Short mmCIF file of C-alpha atoms in Angstrom, two decimals:
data_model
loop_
_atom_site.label_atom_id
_atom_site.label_comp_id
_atom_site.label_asym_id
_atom_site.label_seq_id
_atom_site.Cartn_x
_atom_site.Cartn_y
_atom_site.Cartn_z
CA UNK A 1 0.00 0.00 0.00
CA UNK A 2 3.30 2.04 0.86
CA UNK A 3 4.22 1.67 -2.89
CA UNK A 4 0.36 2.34 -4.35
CA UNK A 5 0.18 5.60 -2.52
CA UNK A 6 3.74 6.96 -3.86
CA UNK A 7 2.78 5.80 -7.34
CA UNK A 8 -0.96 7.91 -6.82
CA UNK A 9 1.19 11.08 -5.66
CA UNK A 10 2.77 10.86 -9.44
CA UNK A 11 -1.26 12.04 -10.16
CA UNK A 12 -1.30 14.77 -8.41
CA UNK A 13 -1.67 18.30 -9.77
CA UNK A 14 -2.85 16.75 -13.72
CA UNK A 15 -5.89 14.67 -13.01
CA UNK A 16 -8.41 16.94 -11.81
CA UNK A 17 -11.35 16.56 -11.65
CA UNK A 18 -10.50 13.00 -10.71
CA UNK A 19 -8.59 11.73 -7.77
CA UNK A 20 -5.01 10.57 -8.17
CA UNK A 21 -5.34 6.81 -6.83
CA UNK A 22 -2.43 4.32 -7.12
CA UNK A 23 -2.87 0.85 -7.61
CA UNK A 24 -0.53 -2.30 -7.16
CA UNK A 25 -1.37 -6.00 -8.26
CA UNK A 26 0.52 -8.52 -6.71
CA UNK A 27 0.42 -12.71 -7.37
CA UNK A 28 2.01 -14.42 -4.64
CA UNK A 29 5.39 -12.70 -3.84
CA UNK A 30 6.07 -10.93 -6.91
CA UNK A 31 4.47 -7.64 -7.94
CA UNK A 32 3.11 -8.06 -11.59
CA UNK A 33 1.07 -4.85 -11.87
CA UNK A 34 1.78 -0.87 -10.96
CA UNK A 35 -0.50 1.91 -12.21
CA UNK A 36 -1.47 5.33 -11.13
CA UNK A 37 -4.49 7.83 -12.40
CA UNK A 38 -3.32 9.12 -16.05
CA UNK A 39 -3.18 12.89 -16.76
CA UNK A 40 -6.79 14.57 -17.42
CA UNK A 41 -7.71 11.51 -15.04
CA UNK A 42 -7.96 8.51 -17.72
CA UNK A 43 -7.10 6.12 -18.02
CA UNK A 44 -7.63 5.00 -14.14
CA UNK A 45 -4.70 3.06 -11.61
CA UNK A 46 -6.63 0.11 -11.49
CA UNK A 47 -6.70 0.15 -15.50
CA UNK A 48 -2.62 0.08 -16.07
CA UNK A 49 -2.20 -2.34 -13.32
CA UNK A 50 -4.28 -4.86 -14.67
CA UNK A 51 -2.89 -3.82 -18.00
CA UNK A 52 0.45 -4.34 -17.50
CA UNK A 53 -0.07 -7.49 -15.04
CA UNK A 54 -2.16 -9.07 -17.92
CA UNK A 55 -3.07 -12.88 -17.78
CA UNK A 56 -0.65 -12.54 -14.47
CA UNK A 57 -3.47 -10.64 -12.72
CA UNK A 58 -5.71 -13.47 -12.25
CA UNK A 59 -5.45 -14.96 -8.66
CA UNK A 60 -4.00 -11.85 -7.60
CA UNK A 61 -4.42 -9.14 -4.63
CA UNK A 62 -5.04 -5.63 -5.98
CA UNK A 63 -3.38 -2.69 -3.35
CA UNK A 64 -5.82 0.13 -3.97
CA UNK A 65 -5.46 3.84 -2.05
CA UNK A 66 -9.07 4.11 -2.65
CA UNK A 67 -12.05 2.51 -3.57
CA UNK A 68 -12.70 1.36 -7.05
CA UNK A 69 -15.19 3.03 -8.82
CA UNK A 70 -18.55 1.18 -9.61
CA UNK A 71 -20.14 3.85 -11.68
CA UNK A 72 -20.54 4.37 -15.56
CA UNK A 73 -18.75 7.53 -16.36
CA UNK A 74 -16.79 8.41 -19.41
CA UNK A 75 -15.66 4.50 -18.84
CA UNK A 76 -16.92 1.42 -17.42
CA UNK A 77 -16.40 0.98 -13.40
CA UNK A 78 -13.50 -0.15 -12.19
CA UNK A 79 -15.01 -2.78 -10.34
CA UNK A 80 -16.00 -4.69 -13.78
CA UNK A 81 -12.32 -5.03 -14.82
CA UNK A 82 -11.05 -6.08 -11.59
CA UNK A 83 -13.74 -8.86 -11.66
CA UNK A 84 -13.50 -9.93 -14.99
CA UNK A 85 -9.16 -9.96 -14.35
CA UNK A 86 -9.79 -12.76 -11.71
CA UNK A 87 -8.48 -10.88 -8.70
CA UNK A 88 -8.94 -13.37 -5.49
CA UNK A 89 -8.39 -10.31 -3.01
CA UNK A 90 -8.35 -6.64 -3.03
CA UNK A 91 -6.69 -4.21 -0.19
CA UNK A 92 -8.22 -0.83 -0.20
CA UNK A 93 -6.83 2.24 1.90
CA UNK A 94 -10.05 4.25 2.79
CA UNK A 95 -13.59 4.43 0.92
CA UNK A 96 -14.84 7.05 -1.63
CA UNK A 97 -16.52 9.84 -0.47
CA UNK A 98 -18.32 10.37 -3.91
CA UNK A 99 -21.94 9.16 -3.47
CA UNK A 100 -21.79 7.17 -6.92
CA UNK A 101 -19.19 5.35 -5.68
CA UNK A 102 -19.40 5.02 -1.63
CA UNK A 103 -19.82 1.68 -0.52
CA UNK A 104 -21.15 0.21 -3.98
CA UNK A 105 -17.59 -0.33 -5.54
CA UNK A 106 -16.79 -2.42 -2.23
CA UNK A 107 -19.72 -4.48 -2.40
CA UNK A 108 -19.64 -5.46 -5.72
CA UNK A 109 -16.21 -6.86 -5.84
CA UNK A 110 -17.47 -9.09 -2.42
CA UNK A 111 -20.84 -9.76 -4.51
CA UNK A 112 -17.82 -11.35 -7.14
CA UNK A 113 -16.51 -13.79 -4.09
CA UNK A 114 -13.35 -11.21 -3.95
CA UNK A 115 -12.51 -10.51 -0.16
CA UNK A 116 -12.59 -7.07 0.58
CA UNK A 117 -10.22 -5.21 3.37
CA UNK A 118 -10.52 -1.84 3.96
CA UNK A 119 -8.47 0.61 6.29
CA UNK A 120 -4.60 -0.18 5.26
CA UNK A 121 -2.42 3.15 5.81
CA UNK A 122 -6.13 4.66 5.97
CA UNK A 123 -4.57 8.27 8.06
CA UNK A 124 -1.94 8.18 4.73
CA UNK A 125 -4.71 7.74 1.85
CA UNK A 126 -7.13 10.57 3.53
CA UNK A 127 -4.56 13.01 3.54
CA UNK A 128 -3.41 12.19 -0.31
CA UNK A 129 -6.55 12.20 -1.20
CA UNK A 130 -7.84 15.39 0.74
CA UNK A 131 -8.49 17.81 -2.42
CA UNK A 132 -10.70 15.19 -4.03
CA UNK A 133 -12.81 14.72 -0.34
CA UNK A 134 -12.77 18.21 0.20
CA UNK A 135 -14.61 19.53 -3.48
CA UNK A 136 -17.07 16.58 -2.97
CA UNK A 137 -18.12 17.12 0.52
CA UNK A 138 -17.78 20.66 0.80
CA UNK A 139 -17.56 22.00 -2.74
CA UNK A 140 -14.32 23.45 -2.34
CA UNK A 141 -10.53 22.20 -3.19
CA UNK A 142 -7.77 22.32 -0.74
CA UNK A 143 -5.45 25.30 -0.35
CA UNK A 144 -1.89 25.36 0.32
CA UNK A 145 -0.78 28.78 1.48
CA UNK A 146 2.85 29.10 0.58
CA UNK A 147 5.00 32.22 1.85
CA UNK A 148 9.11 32.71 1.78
CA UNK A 149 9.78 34.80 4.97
CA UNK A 150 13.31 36.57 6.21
CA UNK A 151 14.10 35.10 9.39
CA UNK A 152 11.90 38.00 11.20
CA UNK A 153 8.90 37.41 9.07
CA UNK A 154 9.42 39.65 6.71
CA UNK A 155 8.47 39.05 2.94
CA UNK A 156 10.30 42.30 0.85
CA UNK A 157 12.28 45.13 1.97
CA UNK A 158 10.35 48.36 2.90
CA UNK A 159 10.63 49.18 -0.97
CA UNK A 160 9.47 46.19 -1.76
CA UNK A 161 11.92 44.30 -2.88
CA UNK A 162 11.54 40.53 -2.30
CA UNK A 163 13.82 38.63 -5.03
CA UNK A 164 15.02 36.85 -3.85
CA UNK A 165 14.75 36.03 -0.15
CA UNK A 166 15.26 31.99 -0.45
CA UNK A 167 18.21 30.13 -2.29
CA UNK A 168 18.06 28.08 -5.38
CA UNK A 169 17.26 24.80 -3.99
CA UNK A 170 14.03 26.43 -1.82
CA UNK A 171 12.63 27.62 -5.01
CA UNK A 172 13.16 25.18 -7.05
CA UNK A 173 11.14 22.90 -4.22
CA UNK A 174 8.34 25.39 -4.56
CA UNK A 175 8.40 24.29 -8.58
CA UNK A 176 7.69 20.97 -7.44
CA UNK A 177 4.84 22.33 -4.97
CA UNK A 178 3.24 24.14 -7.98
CA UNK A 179 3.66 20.52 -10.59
CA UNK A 180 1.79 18.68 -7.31
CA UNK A 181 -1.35 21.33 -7.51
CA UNK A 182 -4.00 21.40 -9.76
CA UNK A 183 -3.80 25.30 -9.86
CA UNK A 184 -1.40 28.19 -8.63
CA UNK A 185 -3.73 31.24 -6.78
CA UNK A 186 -2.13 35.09 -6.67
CA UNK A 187 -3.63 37.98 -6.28
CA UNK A 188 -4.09 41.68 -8.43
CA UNK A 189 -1.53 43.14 -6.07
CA UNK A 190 0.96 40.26 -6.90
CA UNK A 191 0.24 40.39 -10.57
CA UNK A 192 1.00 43.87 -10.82
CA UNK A 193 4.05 44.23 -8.32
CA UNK A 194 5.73 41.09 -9.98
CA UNK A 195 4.29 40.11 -13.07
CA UNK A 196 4.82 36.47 -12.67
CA UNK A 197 4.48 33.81 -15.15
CA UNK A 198 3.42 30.88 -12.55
CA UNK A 199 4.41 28.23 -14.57
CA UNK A 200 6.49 25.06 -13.89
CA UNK A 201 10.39 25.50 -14.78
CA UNK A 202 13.42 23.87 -14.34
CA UNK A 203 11.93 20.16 -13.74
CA UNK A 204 12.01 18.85 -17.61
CA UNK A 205 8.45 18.61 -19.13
CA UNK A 206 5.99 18.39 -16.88
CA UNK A 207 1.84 19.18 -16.61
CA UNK A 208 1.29 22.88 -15.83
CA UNK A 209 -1.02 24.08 -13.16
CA UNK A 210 -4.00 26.36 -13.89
CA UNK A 211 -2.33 29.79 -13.20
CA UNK A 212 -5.93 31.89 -10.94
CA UNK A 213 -5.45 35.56 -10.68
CA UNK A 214 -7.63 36.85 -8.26
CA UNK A 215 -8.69 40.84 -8.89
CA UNK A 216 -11.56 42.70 -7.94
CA UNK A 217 -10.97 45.16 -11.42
CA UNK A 218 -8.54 42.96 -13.51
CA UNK A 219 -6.01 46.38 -13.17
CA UNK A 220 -2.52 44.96 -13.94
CA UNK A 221 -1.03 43.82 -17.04
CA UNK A 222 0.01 40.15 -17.00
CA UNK A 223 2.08 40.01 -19.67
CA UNK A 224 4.45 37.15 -18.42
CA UNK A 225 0.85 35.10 -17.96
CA UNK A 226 -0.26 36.22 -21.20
CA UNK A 227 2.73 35.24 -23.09
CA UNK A 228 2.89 31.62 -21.91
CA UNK A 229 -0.93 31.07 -22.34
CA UNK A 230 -0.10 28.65 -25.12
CA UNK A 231 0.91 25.84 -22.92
CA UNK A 232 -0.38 27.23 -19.42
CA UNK A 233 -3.84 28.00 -18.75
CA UNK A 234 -5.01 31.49 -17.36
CA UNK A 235 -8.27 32.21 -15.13
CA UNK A 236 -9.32 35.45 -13.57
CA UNK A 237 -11.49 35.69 -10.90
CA UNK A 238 -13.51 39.26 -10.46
CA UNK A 239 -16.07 41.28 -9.07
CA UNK A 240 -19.24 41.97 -11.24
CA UNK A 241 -17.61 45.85 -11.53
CA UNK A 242 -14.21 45.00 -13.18
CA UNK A 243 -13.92 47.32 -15.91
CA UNK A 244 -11.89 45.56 -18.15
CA UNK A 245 -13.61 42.00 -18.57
CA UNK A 246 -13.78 42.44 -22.42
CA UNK A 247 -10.18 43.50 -22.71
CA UNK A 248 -9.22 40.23 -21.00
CA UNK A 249 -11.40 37.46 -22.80
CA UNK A 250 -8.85 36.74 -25.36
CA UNK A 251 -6.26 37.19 -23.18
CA UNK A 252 -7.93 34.27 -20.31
CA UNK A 253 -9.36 30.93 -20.91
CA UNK A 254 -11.77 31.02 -17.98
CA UNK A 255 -13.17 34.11 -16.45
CA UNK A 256 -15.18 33.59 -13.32
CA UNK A 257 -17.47 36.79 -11.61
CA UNK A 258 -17.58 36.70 -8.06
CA UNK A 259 -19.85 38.43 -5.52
CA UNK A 260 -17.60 41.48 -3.36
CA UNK A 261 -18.54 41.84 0.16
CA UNK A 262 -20.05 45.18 1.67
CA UNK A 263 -16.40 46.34 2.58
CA UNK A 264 -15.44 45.69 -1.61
CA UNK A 265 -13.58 42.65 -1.07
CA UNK A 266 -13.86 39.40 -2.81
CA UNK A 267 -16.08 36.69 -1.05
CA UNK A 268 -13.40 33.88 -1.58
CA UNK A 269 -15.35 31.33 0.07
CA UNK A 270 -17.97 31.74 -3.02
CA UNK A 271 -14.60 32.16 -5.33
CA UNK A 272 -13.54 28.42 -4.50
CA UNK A 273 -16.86 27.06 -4.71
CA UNK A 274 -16.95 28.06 -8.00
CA UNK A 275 -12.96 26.87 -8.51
CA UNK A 276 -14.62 23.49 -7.09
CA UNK A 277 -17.38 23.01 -9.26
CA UNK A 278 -15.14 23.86 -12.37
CA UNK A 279 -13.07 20.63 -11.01
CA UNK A 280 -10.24 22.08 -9.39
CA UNK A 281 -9.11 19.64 -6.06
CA UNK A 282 -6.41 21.31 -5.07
CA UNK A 283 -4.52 25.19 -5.01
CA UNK A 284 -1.37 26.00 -4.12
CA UNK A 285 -1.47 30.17 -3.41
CA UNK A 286 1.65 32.22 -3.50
CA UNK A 287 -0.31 35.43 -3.03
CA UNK A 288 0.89 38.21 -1.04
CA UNK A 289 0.26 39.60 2.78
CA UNK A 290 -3.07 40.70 1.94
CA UNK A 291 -4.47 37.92 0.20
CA UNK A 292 -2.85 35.63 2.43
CA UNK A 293 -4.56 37.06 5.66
CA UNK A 294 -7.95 37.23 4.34
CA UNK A 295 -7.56 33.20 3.14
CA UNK A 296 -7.04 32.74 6.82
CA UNK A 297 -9.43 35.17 8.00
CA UNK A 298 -12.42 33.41 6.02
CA UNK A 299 -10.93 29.70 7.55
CA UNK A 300 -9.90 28.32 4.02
CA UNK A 301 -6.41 27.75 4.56
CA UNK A 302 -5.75 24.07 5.09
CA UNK A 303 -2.03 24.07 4.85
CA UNK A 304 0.83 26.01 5.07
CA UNK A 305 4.31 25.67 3.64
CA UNK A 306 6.99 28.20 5.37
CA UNK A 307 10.28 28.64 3.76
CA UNK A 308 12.70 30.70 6.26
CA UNK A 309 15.93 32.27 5.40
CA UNK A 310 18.81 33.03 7.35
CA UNK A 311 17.92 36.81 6.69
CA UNK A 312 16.82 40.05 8.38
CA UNK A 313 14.75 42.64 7.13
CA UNK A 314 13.60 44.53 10.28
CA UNK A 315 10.29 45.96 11.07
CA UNK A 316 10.06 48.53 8.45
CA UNK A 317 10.10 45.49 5.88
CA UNK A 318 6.69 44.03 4.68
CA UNK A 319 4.81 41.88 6.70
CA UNK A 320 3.88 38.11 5.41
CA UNK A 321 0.21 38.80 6.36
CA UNK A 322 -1.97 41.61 6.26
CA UNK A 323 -4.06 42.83 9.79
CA UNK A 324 -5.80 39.90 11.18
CA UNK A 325 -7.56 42.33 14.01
CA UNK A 326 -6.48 40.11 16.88
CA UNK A 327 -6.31 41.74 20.44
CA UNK A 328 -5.29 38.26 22.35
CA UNK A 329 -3.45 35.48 21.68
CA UNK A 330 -6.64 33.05 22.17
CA UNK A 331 -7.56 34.39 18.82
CA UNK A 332 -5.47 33.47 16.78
CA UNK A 333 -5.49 30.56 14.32
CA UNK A 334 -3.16 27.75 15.23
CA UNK A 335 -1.60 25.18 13.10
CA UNK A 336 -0.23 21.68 13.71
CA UNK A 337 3.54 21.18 12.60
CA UNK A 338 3.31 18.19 10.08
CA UNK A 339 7.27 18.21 9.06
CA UNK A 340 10.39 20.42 8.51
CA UNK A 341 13.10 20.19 6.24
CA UNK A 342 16.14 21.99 5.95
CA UNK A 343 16.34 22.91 1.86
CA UNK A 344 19.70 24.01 0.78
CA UNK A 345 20.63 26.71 3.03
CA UNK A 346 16.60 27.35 3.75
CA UNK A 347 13.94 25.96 6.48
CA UNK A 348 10.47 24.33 5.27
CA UNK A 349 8.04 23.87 7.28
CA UNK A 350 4.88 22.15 7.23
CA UNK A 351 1.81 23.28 8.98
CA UNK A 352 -1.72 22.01 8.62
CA UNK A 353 -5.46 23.75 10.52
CA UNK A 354 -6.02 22.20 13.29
#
């Protein structure tokens, strides 16, 4: 199962809308099957496993991070192939949450005289497969909140410098965080103090995220986005007022309006829900202070990835977060340490909402 969920996180970040599932067949001692979900999620795990297993499938014990589907979709369940393969067992991390599929792909393959265990590495499988659970049961994907800090918190110099605070090896790791998302989230003020092209360098060829600008009045001029549109998609999200909607429809490929709040801000709850129903699982945002504190604010930040440098700034630098109004300490929005890593001559750290 160890081996099935590192060959699902190969998935992750060009599969959406579809979870990124690993699969592993094995007959006796020998392993005669691998597969994982294919880009644009098809073909599915359990399809190249049995595929490359072949006639060696039959008799075999299928290692599954989650539950085969049992639905008719695009393509026939899941279920069907694994029966019709000969499979004598199947090992499955943690059921769907998808209520085509919860339950019914389990009890099919026992219908089929195939014994069914569920709950191997179960903790491991939830958390790989937490974008996917999250836009089904609460319409939403998950969002990473990324930020590079100076060893006193500090995100740019007081003119606003901020290239580059981390070394070579930090950002390159943050390339890799971008490849492992479905989409990469800034906002208007990044776009127009930056102009970043958000795409996936330095790792060879490799699936590029959806690149989401979020801007109340689409005012900056994304011309590093714009000129890489050819092989990396470009959504804006904006307020009904945005002036400049018609100027950007040949320069997007998605435009999505969302509803401002009475103080003129974006309602970002209703901007994921929409980022969730167009398929999106998972974001990884690399937004600025202000964008980053209102994520939090609102309670949609699931994780956090903190790269520290061996730097000071000092207090007239910028702040990694905007005002969160807090007056005590019992206010303020704790996270659980996951991991660290020392990258390079950088710190990462891992933090996830309690």
């Amino acid at each position: 199962m160890s081996l099935a969920l590192s060959l699902g996180k190969r998935g992750q970040g060009n599969v959406w809308p579809n979870p990124s599932v690993g699969c592993v067949l094995v007959n006796g001692d020998r392993i005669v099957g691998r597969g994982w979900t294919q880009p644009g999620g098809r073909p599915h795990a359990e399809i190249m496993a049995l595929k490359q297993a072949g006639v060696l499938a039959r008799h075999s014990t299928a290692y599954i991070t989650l539950e085969p589907c049992a639905h008719h979709g695009e393509t026939g369940p899941c279920t069907d192939n694994l029966i019709s393969a000969g499979i004598k067992r199947c090992v499955i991390a943690t059921a769907d949450v998808d209520p085509r599929v919860l339950g019914r792909g389990m009890e099919k393959l026992k219908s089929a005289g195939i014994k069914v265990l569920v709950g191997c590495m179960e903790a491991e499988a939830k958390v790989s497969h937490c974008g996917f659970f999250k836009k089904v049961l609460v319409g939403r994907p998950r969002l990473t909140l990324k930020m590079a800090l100076s060893v006193d918190g500090r995100i740019g110099t007081q003119s606003g410098e901020s290239r580059w605070i981390t070394g070579p090896l930090a950002r390159r790791d943050v390339h890799a965080l971008r490849a492992s998302h479905d989409a990469v989230l800034i906002g208007g003020g990044t776009a127009r103090a930056d102009n970043p092209s958000l795409t996936v360098r330095g790792l060879g060829k490799t699936f590029q995220p959806v690149r989401i600008v979020a801007s109340k009045s689409l005012n900056f001029s994304g011309t590093a986005m714009k000129s890489t549109r050819d092989y990396a998609p470009l959504w804006l999200c904006h307020s009904a007022g945005a002036r400049d909607t018609t100027k950007w429809d040949k320069h997007s490929d998605k435009m999505l309006e969302v509803h401002n709040f009475v103080d003129g801000e974006l309602d970002l709850n209703e901007m994921l829900q929409k980022l969730g129903t167009e398929g999106i699982t998972s974001i990884f945002c690399e937004g600025g202070g202000l964008l980053g504190s209102s994520l939090i604010k609102a309670g949609l930040v699931d994780d956090l990835i903190v790269y520290s440098a061996g730097l000071v700034i000092g207090g007239d630098g910028l702040a990694s977060l905007g005002e969160l109004g807090l007056e005590k300490l019992d206010d303020g929005i704790r996270f659980s340490l996951i991991d660290h890593k020392t990258i390079g001559c950088d710190l990462r750290h891992h933090w996830r909402a309690n």
